[in-house]
Coordinates of C-alpha atoms in Angstrom, one line a residue:
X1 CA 0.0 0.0 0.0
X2 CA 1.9 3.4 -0.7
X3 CA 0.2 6.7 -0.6
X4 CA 1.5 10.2 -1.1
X5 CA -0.3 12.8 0.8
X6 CA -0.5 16.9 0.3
X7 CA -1.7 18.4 3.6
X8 CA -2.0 22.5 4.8
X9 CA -0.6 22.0 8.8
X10 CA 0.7 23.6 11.9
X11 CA 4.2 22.6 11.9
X12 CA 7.9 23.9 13.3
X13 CA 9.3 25.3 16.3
X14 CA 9.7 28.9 14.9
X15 CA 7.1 31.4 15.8
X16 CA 6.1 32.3 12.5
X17 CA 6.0 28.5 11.9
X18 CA 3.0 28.6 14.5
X19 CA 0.9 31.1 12.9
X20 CA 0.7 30.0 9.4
X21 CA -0.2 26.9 8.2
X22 CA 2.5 25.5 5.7
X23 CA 2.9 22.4 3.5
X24 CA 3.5 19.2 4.3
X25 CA 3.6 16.2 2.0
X26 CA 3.3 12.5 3.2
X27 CA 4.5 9.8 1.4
X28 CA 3.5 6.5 3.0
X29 CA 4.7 3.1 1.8
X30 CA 3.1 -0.2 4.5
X31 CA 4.1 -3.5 4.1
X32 CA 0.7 -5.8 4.9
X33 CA 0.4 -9.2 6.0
X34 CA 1.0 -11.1 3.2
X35 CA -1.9 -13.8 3.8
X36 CA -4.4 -10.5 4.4
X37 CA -6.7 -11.1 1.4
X38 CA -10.3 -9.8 0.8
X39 CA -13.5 -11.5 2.1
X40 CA -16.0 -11.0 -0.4
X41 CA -15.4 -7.0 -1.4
X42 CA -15.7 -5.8 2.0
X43 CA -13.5 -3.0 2.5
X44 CA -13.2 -3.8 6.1
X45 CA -11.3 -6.5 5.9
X46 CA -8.6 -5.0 4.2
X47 CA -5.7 -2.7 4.8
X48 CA -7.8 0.4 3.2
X49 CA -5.7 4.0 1.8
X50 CA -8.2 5.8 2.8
X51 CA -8.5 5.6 6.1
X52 CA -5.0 5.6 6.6
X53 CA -5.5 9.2 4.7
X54 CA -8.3 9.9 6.8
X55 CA -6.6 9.6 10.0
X56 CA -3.5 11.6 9.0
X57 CA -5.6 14.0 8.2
X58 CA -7.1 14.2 11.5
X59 CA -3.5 14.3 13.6
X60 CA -2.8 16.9 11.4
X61 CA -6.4 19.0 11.7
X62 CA -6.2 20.2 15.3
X63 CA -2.7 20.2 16.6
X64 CA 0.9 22.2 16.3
X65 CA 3.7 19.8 16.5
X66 CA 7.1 20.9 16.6
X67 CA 8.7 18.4 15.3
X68 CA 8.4 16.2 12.2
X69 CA 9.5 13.1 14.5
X70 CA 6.5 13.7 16.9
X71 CA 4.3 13.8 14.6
X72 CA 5.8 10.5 12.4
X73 CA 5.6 9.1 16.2
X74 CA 1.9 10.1 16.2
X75 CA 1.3 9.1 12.5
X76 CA 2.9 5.0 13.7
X77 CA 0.9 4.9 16.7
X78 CA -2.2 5.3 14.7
X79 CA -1.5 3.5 11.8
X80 CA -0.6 0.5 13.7
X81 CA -3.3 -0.4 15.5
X82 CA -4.4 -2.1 12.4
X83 CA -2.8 -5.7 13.5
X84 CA -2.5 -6.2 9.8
X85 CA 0.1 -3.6 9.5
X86 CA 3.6 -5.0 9.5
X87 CA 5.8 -2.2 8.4
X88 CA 5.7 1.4 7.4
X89 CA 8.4 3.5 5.8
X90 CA 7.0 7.0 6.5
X91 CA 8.6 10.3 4.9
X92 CA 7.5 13.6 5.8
X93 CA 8.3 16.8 4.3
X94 CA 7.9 20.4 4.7
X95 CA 8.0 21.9 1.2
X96 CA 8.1 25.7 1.6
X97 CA 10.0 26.4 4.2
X98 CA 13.8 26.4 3.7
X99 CA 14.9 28.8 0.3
X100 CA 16.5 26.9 -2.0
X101 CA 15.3 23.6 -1.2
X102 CA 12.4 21.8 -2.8
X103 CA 11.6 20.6 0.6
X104 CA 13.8 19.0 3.9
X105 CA 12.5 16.1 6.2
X106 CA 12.8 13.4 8.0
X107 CA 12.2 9.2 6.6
X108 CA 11.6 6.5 9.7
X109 CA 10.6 3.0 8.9
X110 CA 9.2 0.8 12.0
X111 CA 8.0 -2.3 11.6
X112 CA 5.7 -4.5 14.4
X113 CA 7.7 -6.7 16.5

């Protein structure tokens, strides 16, 4: 499952950085349990993008984090609660905020013991 994701957040330990909301893009790649397979269509019994999407989204919606790490900490937390998770390789990236850079971030991969 891989998914790239665009969001407008509150993000960075500089004051200005807490003010105004600034890009951050997501790119997501999760390694599933390889016997997980579909039971008749239902979308529940997969490992489904969009609620992964959906629930980035909603760390992202309400909170400042300083750092990127806290919120890649939040981000694993919440993503693997779905037992059939087994790894994620997360990269987060802040896109406008350094000149002359097309972005600067931080890439973690965890995987469930």
């Amino acid at each position: 499952l891989i998914t790239d994701l665009t969001l407008q957040m509150s993000i960075g330990i500089h004051d200005f950085e807490k003010i105004k909301k600034q890009e951050v893009k997501f790119n997501i790649n999760i390694d599933i349990n390889p016997s997980l397979a579909p039971i008749k269509e239902k979308i529940n019994s997969i490992v489904n993008y969009e609620t992964v999407i959906k629930n980035i989204t909603k760390l992202t919606e309400n909170k400042h984090y300083q750092l990127l790490e806290s919120l890649a900490e939040d981000i694993f937390f919440e993503l693997f609660k779905n037992s059939n998770i087994q790894k994620i390789n997360l990269k987060i990236e802040k896109t406008q905020i350094i000149k002359n850079t097309s972005s600067v971030g931080v890439e973690i991969t965890k995987k469930r013991l």
